[in-house]
Amino acid sequence: MATDRYNARATEARWQKVWDEKNVFETDNDDPREKYYVLEMFPYPSGRLHMGHVRNYSMGDVVARFKRARGYNVLHPMGWDAFGMPAENAAAEKKVHPKGWTYDNIAAMRGQLKTIGLSFDWSREFATCDEDYYAQQQALFLDFLEAGLVYRKNAKVNWDPVDMTVLANEQVIDGKGWRSGAEVEQKDLTQWFFKISDHSEELLEAIDTLTEWPEKVRLMQKNWIGKSVGLKVNFELTETAPTGDETLEIFTTRPDTLYGASFMGLSPDHPITQKLAEDNAELQEFIAECRRIGTTAEAIETAEKLGFDTGLRVKHPLDPSWELPVYVANFILMDYGTGAIFACPAHDQRDLDFAHKYKLPVTAVVLPEGEDPVTFDVGTEAYTGEGSIFNSEFMDSMSIEDANNAVSDKLEAQSTKGKQQAHRETNYRLRDWGISRQRYWGCPIPVIHCDDCGVQPAPKESLPIVLPEDVTFDRPGNPLDRHPTWRNVKCPCCGKDAQRETDTMDTFVDSSWYFARFTDPKNSNPTDPKVASEWLPVDQYIGGIEHAILHLLYSRFFARAMQITKHLDVKEPFKGLFTQGMVNHETYKDVDGKWITPAEINIISTEGDRKAVHAETGAPVTIGSIEKMSKSKKNVVDPTDIIDTYGADTARLFVLSDSPPERDIIWTEDGVIGAWRHVQRVWRIIGEVSEKTEANIAKPAEFSDEATALRRASHKTLAAITKDFDGLGFNRAVARLYEFTNAISKALQADLSKPDMAYALREATGFLLQLMEPITPHLSEECWSMLGNEGLVSTSNWPAIEEDLLVENTITLPIQINGKKKGELSVARDSSKEQVEEATLAHEAVQKALDGKAPRKIIVVPQRIVNVVV
Ligand code: ANZ
Ligand code: ZN
């Protein structure tokens, strides 16, 4: 039988059924053991699983299975981030309903996930598009509204004038609508916002408590919140602006550069700009041009700097005889600071580009160390580094920081036009979170618009506000807007005819609290606050770095908002965060330069020379660079194909081996075959062990050196892998498992009629299977039963480490002869000084150096080193 092959396909299905029937991965909230919550970011149901999912969920599964074996009550749920645009696109293109499309995809992907043997508690599964889930989200929204965490304001949206619809940022391509190709306009719409900016400081400060997050992610969060300590300065206008303003207020973080000021800049949306434009067609045209660039920070950052001279002038606050021109500039955002700046071209790149274009003065005021103040010229690159201030009167030769303070103090004490000239202020880049989306496939915002009573929250009893199913996608725009009856309701306040809000929520809302819902997914409230607070924060969250900013920040805000509204009692949702690397693959192109898939080619290797040919035609294929698996480059390997061919355990083993989990892994056929061979080998070895030894051998009182050596290897491996799993060092664990398998294979050659050796071998194989179970659970389960063990390896307790087997009883001491290392000495740990000396004199290198003479001195530093002086 040991010559047979391990049939992964049949075996895996069999064990999955056993786990299912015994509900081994279902979690009981009332289980008194210590709780451990491990979560992988839930997937969008695109329809097919990709290898990145397999890697992500395999990592989470190792943690879940490991912690379960360690005695924790583990929560490891799975669900679907199921609302969003692709379903509506599919509806428009393929004439399918978003709901049907989504649930079909979920069914397909659930089926795929189940073949991987992941230890999810499927009884807690939900999709964010389930009526029950979004009903609870609507309830949360109403509570947030009542608590003052939500408000409405005007905000700009991308408007497609041909399709007459709002576009998401990703639907605007080079300033044009993705479908119509029309120039996108900016339009004002009243929208709903979450007051995340009220929590900027707290969200920023608490980052320091997230010690189990990658440093990189913590930095990204900090930058996104973007705290700036600066100064607001009032500049006196030489003549009253058409708005009636006598001063122009700006925000700066660099008041130390005031003597390098060259011009003032206004946002195209600044009230003064807007007022001036009322009777200035040229300015109107300029504003329209700015708008076409788009609203995203990236678009503004990369666009060419453009300006419009308003003709207005201001007086310099440190020298009233100095006047500066006021421009409208396309790189100034209205919703940061005051929407106006003073520009110092020498020390700000945007200002410099602008100054060069409009021939405005450039005066350096910060001198880099080692530069000559007379000749220093910034050229085309603004100098933003450290230095000492010059060309700046009272600030000359100060450091930037000192100058900053000095000028801030001075201006705070000054006044202009009856106002304080300046005051220090802290600004945050973080904006309130706009959640209104003008689309169908999302969670309806539960409010009603009445002509008489204004905006009214939908009564809680009326929840859920369910999406109507009889909608059409044959026209652009939001089908809810044109639904004949869904929209019309009675005002909950006065009972007159009123209208539902037709905007739905940003899908980031759905993913901002799903981890809390998993703790009690059937509750008739959003959470059971007690249960949620017991499980949260998630102990280990695992997902892609692409969610390092928005998803994590919104979830952190939600935890706070849910705490304020008493739905849970923790501030931080994720205690440990891990961001896994991507799965990469070689790329291939055929003779016509078209991408082709790995399945369509054959690799021919001759003595280290790799060539690829087309599998069917034999035509040459170019092997390209290794890149992230993506549909566009066709360098994808389908998880289902791999599982069908090699089994899930092989796929799991491979994605966890080779690379540290935070790094990218290169998927190769050879690598997969290597993992598959290992699976086969373990199965054969266990078969042999089960034939050659009995189960349940009593533990002998004495062990030979040979048996002790094997036991040492077993316990050392156990200790090391326990540490690896605790620190998510999966690849290291895999390497140790390979080594340990070799040791076991070697031990099979020993005389197994000796009970101590048989015992040691059984112990080793038991450990091997338990250590492998988190990674290759099916194989481990099969081998576990083959060895005649009781119960399932998946529910077995982690083996206990016998500490005394970890201590080496021999130590290695370096031997120095006249101060130079000449060799090493292996002695028993408890050797006496005399014994060490004796062994030293017998050492080959020492004998050679002594050449028959007696040493002048031998110095033994116990446990450390031996020095011989000849
Ligand atoms: C003068 C100056 C001189 C500036 C200099 C920088 C360098 P952070 O650090 O990100 O907060 N700024 C202020 N409001 C702006 C707005 N609404 N749109 C675009 N830019 C704006 O950036 C603060 C700096 O960005 C401010 O300091 C201001 O330019 C600019 F050598 O003032 B500074
Ligand atoms: Zn009313």
CSV table of C-alpha atoms and ligand atoms in Angstrom, one decimal, residues 228 251-254 257 331-333 336-337 339-342 344 347-348 350 429, ligand 1:
chain,number,residue,atom,x,y,z
A,228,SER,CA,-0.1,70.5,10.1
A,251,PHE,CA,-2.9,79.4,5.9
A,252,THR,CA,0.8,78.6,6.0
A,253,THR,CA,3.1,76.1,7.6
A,254,ARG,CA,6.2,78.2,6.7
A,257,THR,CA,9.6,82.2,4.4
A,331,PHE,CA,-3.4,74.1,-7.5
A,332,ILE,CA,-5.1,75.6,-4.5
A,333,LEU,CA,-7.9,73.5,-2.9
A,336,TYR,CA,-7.9,73.0,3.0
A,337,GLY,CA,-6.7,75.8,5.3
A,339,GLY,CA,-8.4,78.2,0.3
A,340,ALA,CA,-5.8,80.9,-0.1
A,341,ILE,CA,-2.0,81.0,0.3
A,342,PHE,CA,1.0,83.2,0.1
A,344,CYS,CA,7.3,81.5,-1.7
A,347,HIS,CA,11.0,76.9,-1.2
A,348,ASP,CA,7.8,75.4,-2.7
A,350,ARG,CA,4.3,74.4,-7.1
A,429,ARG,CA,-5.8,67.0,5.7
B,1,ANZ,C1,3.9,79.4,2.3
B,1,ANZ,C2,4.9,78.4,2.1
B,1,ANZ,C3,6.2,78.6,1.8
B,1,ANZ,C4,4.3,77.2,2.1
B,1,ANZ,C5,7.0,77.5,1.6
B,1,ANZ,C6,5.0,76.0,1.9
B,1,ANZ,C7,6.4,76.2,1.6
B,1,ANZ,P1,0.8,71.1,4.6
B,1,ANZ,O1,2.2,71.0,5.2
B,1,ANZ,O2,0.4,69.9,3.8
B,1,ANZ,O3,-0.2,71.5,5.6
B,1,ANZ,N1,-1.4,75.5,1.3
B,1,ANZ,C8,-2.1,76.0,2.3
B,1,ANZ,N2,-3.4,75.9,2.0
B,1,ANZ,C9,-3.5,75.3,0.8
B,1,ANZ,C10,-4.6,74.9,-0.1
B,1,ANZ,N3,-5.8,75.2,0.3
B,1,ANZ,N4,-4.3,74.4,-1.2
B,1,ANZ,C11,-3.0,74.2,-1.6
B,1,ANZ,N5,-2.0,74.5,-0.9
B,1,ANZ,C12,-2.2,75.1,0.3
B,1,ANZ,O4,0.9,72.3,3.5
B,1,ANZ,C13,0.7,73.6,4.0
B,1,ANZ,C14,1.3,74.5,2.9
B,1,ANZ,O5,0.6,74.3,1.7
B,1,ANZ,C15,1.1,75.9,3.3
B,1,ANZ,O6,2.4,76.5,3.6
B,1,ANZ,C16,0.7,76.6,1.9
B,1,ANZ,O7,2.0,77.0,1.4
B,1,ANZ,C17,0.1,75.5,1.2
B,1,ANZ,F1,8.2,77.6,1.3
B,1,ANZ,O8,2.7,78.7,2.8
B,1,ANZ,B1,2.9,77.3,2.5
